[in-house]
C-alpha atoms as a printed R data frame, in Angstrom:
    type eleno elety resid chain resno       x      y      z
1   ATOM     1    CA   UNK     A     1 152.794 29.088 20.212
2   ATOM     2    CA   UNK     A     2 152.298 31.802 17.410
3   ATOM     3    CA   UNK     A     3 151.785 31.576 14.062
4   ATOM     4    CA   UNK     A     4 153.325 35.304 13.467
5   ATOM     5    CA   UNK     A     5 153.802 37.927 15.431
6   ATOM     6    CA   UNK     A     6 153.372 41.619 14.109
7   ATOM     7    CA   UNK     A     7 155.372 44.739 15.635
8   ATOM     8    CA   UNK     A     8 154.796 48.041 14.483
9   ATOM     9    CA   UNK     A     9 156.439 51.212 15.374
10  ATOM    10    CA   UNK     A    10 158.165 50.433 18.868
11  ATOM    11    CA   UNK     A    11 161.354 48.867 17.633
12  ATOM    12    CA   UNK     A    12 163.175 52.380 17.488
13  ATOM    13    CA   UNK     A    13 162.673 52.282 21.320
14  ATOM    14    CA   UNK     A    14 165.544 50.005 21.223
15  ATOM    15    CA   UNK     A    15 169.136 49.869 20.285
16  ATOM    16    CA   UNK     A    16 170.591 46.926 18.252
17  ATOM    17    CA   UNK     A    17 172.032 44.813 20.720
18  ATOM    18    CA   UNK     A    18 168.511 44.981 22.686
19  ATOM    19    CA   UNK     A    19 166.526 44.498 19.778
20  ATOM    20    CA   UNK     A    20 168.476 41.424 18.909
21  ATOM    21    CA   UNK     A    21 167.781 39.608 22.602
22  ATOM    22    CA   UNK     A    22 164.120 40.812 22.121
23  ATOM    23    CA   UNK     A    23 163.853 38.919 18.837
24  ATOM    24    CA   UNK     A    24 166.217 35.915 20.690
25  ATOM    25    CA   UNK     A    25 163.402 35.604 23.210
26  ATOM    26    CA   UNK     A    26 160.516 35.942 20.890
27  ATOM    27    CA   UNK     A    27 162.140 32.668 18.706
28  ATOM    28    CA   UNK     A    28 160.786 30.268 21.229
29  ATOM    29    CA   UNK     A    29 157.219 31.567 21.109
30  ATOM    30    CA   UNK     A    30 156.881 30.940 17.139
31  ATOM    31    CA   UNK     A    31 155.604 27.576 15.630
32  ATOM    32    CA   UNK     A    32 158.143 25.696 13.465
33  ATOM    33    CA   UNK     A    33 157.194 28.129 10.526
34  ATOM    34    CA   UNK     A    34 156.229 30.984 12.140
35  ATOM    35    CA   UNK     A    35 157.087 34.555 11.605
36  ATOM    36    CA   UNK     A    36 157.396 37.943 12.300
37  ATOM    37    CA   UNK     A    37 156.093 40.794 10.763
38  ATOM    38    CA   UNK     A    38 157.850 44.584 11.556
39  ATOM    39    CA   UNK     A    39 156.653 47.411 10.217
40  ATOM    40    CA   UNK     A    40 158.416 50.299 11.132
41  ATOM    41    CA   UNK     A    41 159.725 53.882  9.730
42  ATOM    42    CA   UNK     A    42 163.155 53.475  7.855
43  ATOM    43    CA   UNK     A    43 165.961 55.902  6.674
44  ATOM    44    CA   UNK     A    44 165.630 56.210  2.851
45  ATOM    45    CA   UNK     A    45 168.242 53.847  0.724
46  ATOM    46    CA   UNK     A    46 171.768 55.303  0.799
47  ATOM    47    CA   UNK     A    47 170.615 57.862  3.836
48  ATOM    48    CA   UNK     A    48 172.683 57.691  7.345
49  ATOM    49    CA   UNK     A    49 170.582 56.084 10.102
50  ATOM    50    CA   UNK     A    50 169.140 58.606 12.622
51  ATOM    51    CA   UNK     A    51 168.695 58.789 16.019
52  ATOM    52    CA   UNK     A    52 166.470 61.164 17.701
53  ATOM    53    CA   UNK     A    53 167.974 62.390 21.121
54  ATOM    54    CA   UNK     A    54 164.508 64.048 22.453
55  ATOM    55    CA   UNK     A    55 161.988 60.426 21.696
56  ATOM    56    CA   UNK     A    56 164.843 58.427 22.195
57  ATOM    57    CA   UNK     A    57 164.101 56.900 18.799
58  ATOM    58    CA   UNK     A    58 166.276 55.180 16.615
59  ATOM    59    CA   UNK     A    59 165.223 54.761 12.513
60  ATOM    60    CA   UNK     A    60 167.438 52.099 10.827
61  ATOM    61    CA   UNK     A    61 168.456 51.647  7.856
62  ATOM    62    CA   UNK     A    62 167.105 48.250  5.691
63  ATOM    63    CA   UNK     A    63 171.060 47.051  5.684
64  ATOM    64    CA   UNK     A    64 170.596 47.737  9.652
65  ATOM    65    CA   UNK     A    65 167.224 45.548  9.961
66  ATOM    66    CA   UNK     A    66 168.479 42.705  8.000
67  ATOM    67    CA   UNK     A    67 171.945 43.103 10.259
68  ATOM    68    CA   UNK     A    68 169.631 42.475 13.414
69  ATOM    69    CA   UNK     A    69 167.356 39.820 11.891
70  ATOM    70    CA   UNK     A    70 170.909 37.641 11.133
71  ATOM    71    CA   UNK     A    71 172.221 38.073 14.594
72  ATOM    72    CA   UNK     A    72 169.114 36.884 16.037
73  ATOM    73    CA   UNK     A    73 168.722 34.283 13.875
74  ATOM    74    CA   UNK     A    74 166.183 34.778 11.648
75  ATOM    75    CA   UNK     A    75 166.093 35.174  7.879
76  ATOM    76    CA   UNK     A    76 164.793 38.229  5.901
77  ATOM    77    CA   UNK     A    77 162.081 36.726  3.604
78  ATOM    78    CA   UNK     A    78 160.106 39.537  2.753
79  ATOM    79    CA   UNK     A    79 161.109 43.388  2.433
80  ATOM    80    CA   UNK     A    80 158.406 45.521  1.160
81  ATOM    81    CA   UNK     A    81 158.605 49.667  1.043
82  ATOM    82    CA   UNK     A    82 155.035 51.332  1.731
83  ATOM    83    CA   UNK     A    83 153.988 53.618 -1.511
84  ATOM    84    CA   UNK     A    84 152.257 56.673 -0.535
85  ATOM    85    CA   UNK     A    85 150.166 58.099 -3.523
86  ATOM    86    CA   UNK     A    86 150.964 61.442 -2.204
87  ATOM    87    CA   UNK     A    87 154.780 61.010 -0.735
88  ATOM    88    CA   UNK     A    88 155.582 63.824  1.765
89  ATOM    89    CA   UNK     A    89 159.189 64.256  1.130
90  ATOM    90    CA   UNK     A    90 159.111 65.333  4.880
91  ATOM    91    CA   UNK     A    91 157.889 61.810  6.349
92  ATOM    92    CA   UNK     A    92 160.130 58.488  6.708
93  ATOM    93    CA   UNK     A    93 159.329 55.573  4.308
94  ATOM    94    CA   UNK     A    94 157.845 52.764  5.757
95  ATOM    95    CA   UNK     A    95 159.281 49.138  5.394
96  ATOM    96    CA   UNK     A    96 157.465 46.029  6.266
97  ATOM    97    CA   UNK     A    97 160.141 43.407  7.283
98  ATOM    98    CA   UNK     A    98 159.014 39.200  7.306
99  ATOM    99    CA   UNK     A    99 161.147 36.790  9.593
100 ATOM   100    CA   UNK     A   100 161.432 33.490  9.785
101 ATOM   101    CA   UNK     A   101 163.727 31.268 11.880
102 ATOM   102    CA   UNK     A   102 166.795 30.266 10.343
C-alpha cells in the first residue's frame, strides 16, 4: 500500500463520473492515512469549465474537483493555486489538490 499517490496532468482525459471510479479504485491502494496529490490545470475562479473537443480535455473548475473528491469519498485537505512570477494571462492556473479518505 501507498503512502500518497501523485497525478499530474492526465485527469482532464476523463469525465466526472470516470474520474470518480478511478479515484474509487485507487482508495484501496492507500494506507490508513494516505493521500493523493493532483496537480492539474484549472479554469480561473468564477470562469465556466472548458472542454476541449480536439485533445479531448476537460479543465475543471476547483468547485468541480472538490465535487469529484466528495463523490469518491475523499476529503479536500489541501487546495493550493501555483503563482507564476511572470503570469501569462494566456495559460490556465495550476491547482494542487490533497485527498484523504473520508
Amino acid at each position: 500500500k501507498f503512502i500518497y499517490l501523485f497525478i499530474k496532468g492526465v485527469l482532464g482525459y476523463l469525465d466526472g463520473d470516470d474520474l470518480v471510479c478511478l479515484l474509487r479504485k485507487l482508495k484501496p491502494t492507500l494506507k490508513k492515512n494516505g493521500l493523493i496529490v493532483i496537480k492539474d490545470n484549472c479554469v480561473r475562479n468564477g470562469q465556466e469549465p472548458e472542454f476541449d473537443p480536439d485533445d479531448q480535455y476537460y479543465v475543471r473548475s476547483g468547485e468541480q474537483f472538490y465535487d469529484i473528491a466528495h463523490r469518491a469519498g475523499f476529503t479536500v485537505v489541501k487546495d493550493q493555486c501555483s503563482k507564476l512570477k511572470k503570469v501569462v494571462r494566456e495559460l490556465l492556473p495550476i491547482r494542487i489538490f490533497v485527498l484523504a479518505l473520508k
